[in-house]
Amino acid sequence: MKKFKILLGASAIAVTGFFMVAADHIDAPAVAGGTSDITDFYAFQGQDSGNIAFVVNVQGLLSPTASGTAAFDENVLVEINIDTDGDAIQDLVIQAIPRDGKMYVFGPFASSSTSLNSTVNDTASRTVVDITPYGATAITATSTTGITAFAGPRDDPFFMDFAQYGEIIAGNATSFNNPGADTFAGSNVMSIIIEVPKAMIGGTGNINTWVETKSK
């Protein structure tokens, strides 16, 4: 049982119809470029319509060379929070933490704590998957509860013309170019993907979900 303390404010997005997307690159000064820096968070209905897929990306702007040696930080806990009743307090939590080349996923389990500190709930149901090395075929694992997990480097899915964005903010331009230039093209992220049966989340309706990284 290890305690973790939050270092980074998380993305918070309402989900309607089980689809959402949030991206947040290199704009959290305390953690930018570090191993706890969240870049993207996605939640959507899986290919199996009975599942919801949660995707958490961290450590943005990894070059192909850097991706070969990049690794999840064993001192960083990722928490996916799920609010099922609309009160903006999580009712369920999924935790993910790496250990010795594997990603351990705990939950979803019930939680109403609003503390900034967390303890790894290693008594919750778990899914364990080998972390996929850079350039290797994706490794996935499915637990007896029906949760499927993946962890490893992946191409950064976010598209942003960051230079032009800066020009707009500075008042030197009024719009993006067509076509623009994707600042993140060719860069990678460290990705955690967890596909959960809807029955474990609460069936139909709307949920709110957000992600946090916490470092000890």
Coordinates of C-alpha atoms in Angstrom, one line a residue:
M1 CA 0.0 0.0 0.0
K2 CA 1.7 3.2 -1.2
K3 CA 0.5 6.7 -0.8
F4 CA 0.6 9.2 -3.7
K5 CA 0.0 13.0 -3.7
I6 CA -1.4 14.9 -6.6
L7 CA 0.9 17.2 -8.5
L8 CA -1.2 18.0 -11.6
G9 CA -4.7 19.3 -12.1
A10 CA -6.6 17.0 -14.3
S11 CA -8.8 17.3 -17.4
A12 CA -12.5 17.3 -16.5
I13 CA -15.0 16.7 -19.3
A14 CA -18.7 15.8 -19.3
V15 CA -19.5 12.7 -21.3
T16 CA -22.7 12.3 -23.2
G17 CA -23.5 9.2 -25.1
F18 CA -20.1 7.7 -24.0
F19 CA -17.9 9.9 -26.1
M20 CA -15.5 12.5 -25.1
V21 CA -12.0 13.9 -25.9
A22 CA -9.7 16.2 -24.1
A23 CA -6.1 17.2 -24.9
D24 CA -3.7 19.3 -22.9
H25 CA -0.2 19.5 -24.1
I26 CA 2.8 21.3 -22.5
D27 CA 0.8 23.9 -20.6
A28 CA 1.1 22.8 -17.0
P29 CA 4.4 24.5 -15.9
A30 CA 4.9 22.4 -12.7
V31 CA 5.0 19.1 -14.7
A32 CA 5.4 20.0 -18.3
G33 CA 7.7 17.5 -20.0
G34 CA 7.8 15.3 -17.0
T35 CA 6.6 11.7 -16.5
S36 CA 3.3 12.8 -14.9
D37 CA 2.4 15.3 -17.7
I38 CA -1.1 14.3 -19.1
T39 CA -1.4 15.0 -22.8
D40 CA -4.7 13.5 -23.8
F41 CA -7.8 11.8 -22.3
Y42 CA -10.4 10.0 -24.3
A43 CA -13.5 8.0 -23.4
F44 CA -15.7 6.4 -26.1
Q45 CA -17.8 3.4 -26.8
G46 CA -15.6 0.4 -27.7
Q47 CA -15.7 -1.7 -30.9
D48 CA -17.8 -4.0 -28.7
S49 CA -20.8 -1.7 -28.0
G50 CA -21.1 -3.2 -24.5
N51 CA -17.7 -1.6 -23.5
I52 CA -16.3 1.9 -22.8
A53 CA -12.7 2.6 -23.7
F54 CA -10.6 5.0 -21.6
V55 CA -7.4 6.3 -23.1
V56 CA -4.8 8.2 -21.0
N57 CA -1.7 9.6 -22.7
V58 CA 1.3 11.1 -20.8
Q59 CA 4.8 12.2 -21.6
G60 CA 4.1 14.1 -24.9
L61 CA 6.4 15.1 -27.6
L62 CA 8.6 12.0 -27.4
S63 CA 10.8 11.8 -30.5
P64 CA 11.2 8.3 -32.2
T65 CA 14.7 8.1 -30.6
A66 CA 13.4 9.0 -27.2
S67 CA 10.5 6.7 -27.5
G68 CA 12.9 3.7 -27.6
T69 CA 14.0 4.4 -24.0
A70 CA 10.8 6.1 -22.6
A71 CA 9.2 4.3 -19.7
F72 CA 6.2 4.8 -17.4
D73 CA 7.3 6.2 -14.0
E74 CA 6.7 3.8 -11.2
N75 CA 6.3 6.8 -8.9
V76 CA 3.3 8.1 -10.9
L77 CA -0.2 6.8 -10.3
V78 CA -2.8 7.4 -12.9
E79 CA -6.4 7.6 -11.7
I80 CA -9.5 7.7 -14.0
N81 CA -12.4 9.1 -12.1
I82 CA -16.0 8.4 -13.1
D83 CA -19.0 10.3 -11.8
T84 CA -22.3 8.4 -12.5
D85 CA -24.8 10.7 -10.8
G86 CA -23.9 14.2 -12.0
D87 CA -22.6 15.6 -8.7
A88 CA -19.1 16.1 -10.0
I89 CA -17.7 13.7 -7.3
Q90 CA -16.3 10.4 -8.5
D91 CA -18.4 7.3 -7.7
L92 CA -15.9 5.0 -9.3
V93 CA -12.1 5.0 -9.7
I94 CA -9.8 3.0 -12.0
Q95 CA -6.1 3.1 -11.0
A96 CA -3.1 2.2 -13.2
I97 CA 0.5 2.0 -12.0
P98 CA 3.6 0.3 -13.6
R99 CA 5.8 -2.2 -11.9
D100 CA 8.7 -4.2 -13.4
G101 CA 7.6 -4.0 -17.0
K102 CA 3.9 -4.5 -16.3
M103 CA 1.0 -2.2 -16.0
Y104 CA -1.3 -3.0 -13.0
V105 CA -4.9 -1.8 -13.4
F106 CA -7.2 -1.8 -10.3
G107 CA -10.9 -1.4 -10.4
P108 CA -13.3 0.2 -11.2
F109 CA -14.0 0.4 -7.5
A110 CA -16.3 2.6 -5.5
S111 CA -14.9 5.8 -4.1
S112 CA -16.3 9.2 -2.9
S113 CA -13.0 10.6 -1.4
T114 CA -12.2 14.1 -2.5
S115 CA -8.7 14.0 -1.0
L116 CA -5.8 15.0 -3.1
N117 CA -3.9 12.0 -1.8
S118 CA -4.5 8.4 -2.9
T119 CA -3.6 4.9 -1.9
V120 CA -3.2 2.1 -4.4
N121 CA -6.2 -0.1 -3.9
D122 CA -4.5 -3.4 -4.4
T123 CA -7.5 -5.3 -3.0
A124 CA -9.7 -4.2 -5.9
S125 CA -10.1 -6.4 -9.0
R126 CA -7.0 -6.2 -11.1
T127 CA -5.9 -6.5 -14.7
V128 CA -2.2 -7.0 -15.4
V129 CA -0.6 -6.4 -18.9
D130 CA 3.0 -6.5 -20.1
I131 CA 4.1 -3.0 -21.2
T132 CA 4.5 -3.1 -25.0
P133 CA 8.1 -2.0 -26.1
Y134 CA 8.4 0.7 -28.7
G135 CA 7.9 -0.6 -32.2
A136 CA 6.6 -4.0 -31.1
T137 CA 3.2 -5.5 -31.8
A138 CA 0.6 -4.3 -29.2
I139 CA 0.3 -6.6 -26.2
T140 CA -3.1 -6.7 -24.5
A141 CA -4.5 -8.6 -21.6
T142 CA -8.1 -9.4 -20.6
S143 CA -9.0 -10.2 -17.0
T144 CA -11.7 -12.5 -15.7
T145 CA -13.9 -9.4 -15.2
G146 CA -13.8 -8.6 -18.9
I147 CA -11.5 -5.6 -18.6
T148 CA -8.9 -5.4 -21.4
A149 CA -5.8 -3.3 -21.0
F150 CA -2.8 -2.0 -23.0
A151 CA 0.2 0.1 -22.0
G152 CA 3.1 1.4 -24.2
P153 CA 4.3 4.0 -26.6
R154 CA 1.9 5.2 -29.3
D155 CA 1.8 7.9 -32.0
D156 CA 0.5 11.2 -30.5
P157 CA -3.1 11.4 -31.8
F158 CA -3.4 15.2 -31.2
F159 CA -3.3 17.6 -34.1
M160 CA -2.3 21.2 -33.4
D161 CA -0.5 24.0 -35.3
F162 CA 1.2 25.3 -32.3
A163 CA 3.2 28.0 -34.1
Q164 CA 0.1 29.4 -35.7
Y165 CA -1.7 29.3 -32.5
G166 CA 1.0 31.4 -31.0
E167 CA 0.7 33.9 -33.8
I168 CA -3.1 34.2 -33.2
I169 CA -2.6 34.7 -29.5
A170 CA 0.1 37.4 -30.2
G171 CA -2.3 39.2 -32.5
N172 CA -0.2 38.5 -35.6
A173 CA -2.8 36.3 -37.3
T174 CA -6.6 35.9 -37.1
S175 CA -7.0 32.3 -38.0
F176 CA -5.3 29.0 -38.7
N177 CA -3.9 28.2 -42.1
N178 CA -5.4 25.6 -44.4
P179 CA -3.6 23.4 -44.5
G180 CA -1.8 23.9 -41.2
A181 CA 1.3 22.3 -39.8
D182 CA 0.9 19.6 -37.2
T183 CA 3.3 20.4 -34.5
F184 CA 3.0 16.9 -33.0
A185 CA 3.5 15.0 -36.2
G186 CA 6.0 12.2 -35.7
S187 CA 6.0 12.5 -31.9
N188 CA 4.8 9.8 -29.5
V189 CA 3.2 9.5 -26.1
M190 CA 3.1 6.9 -23.4
S191 CA -0.5 5.5 -23.6
I192 CA -2.7 3.5 -21.2
I193 CA -5.9 2.0 -22.7
I194 CA -8.5 0.4 -20.5
E195 CA -11.7 -1.1 -22.0
V196 CA -14.3 -1.7 -19.4
P197 CA -17.7 -3.4 -19.7
K198 CA -20.5 -0.8 -19.4
A199 CA -22.2 -3.0 -16.8
M200 CA -19.3 -2.3 -14.5
I201 CA -19.7 1.5 -15.0
G202 CA -23.5 1.8 -14.6
G203 CA -25.1 0.8 -17.8
T204 CA -26.8 3.5 -19.8
G205 CA -27.0 7.3 -19.4
N206 CA -24.4 10.0 -19.0
I207 CA -21.2 10.0 -17.0
N208 CA -18.6 12.6 -16.2
T209 CA -15.0 11.4 -16.3
W210 CA -11.6 12.9 -15.7
V211 CA -8.1 11.8 -15.1
E212 CA -5.4 12.6 -12.6
T213 CA -1.8 11.7 -12.2
K214 CA -0.4 11.6 -8.7
S215 CA 3.3 11.3 -7.7
K216 CA 4.7 10.2 -4.4

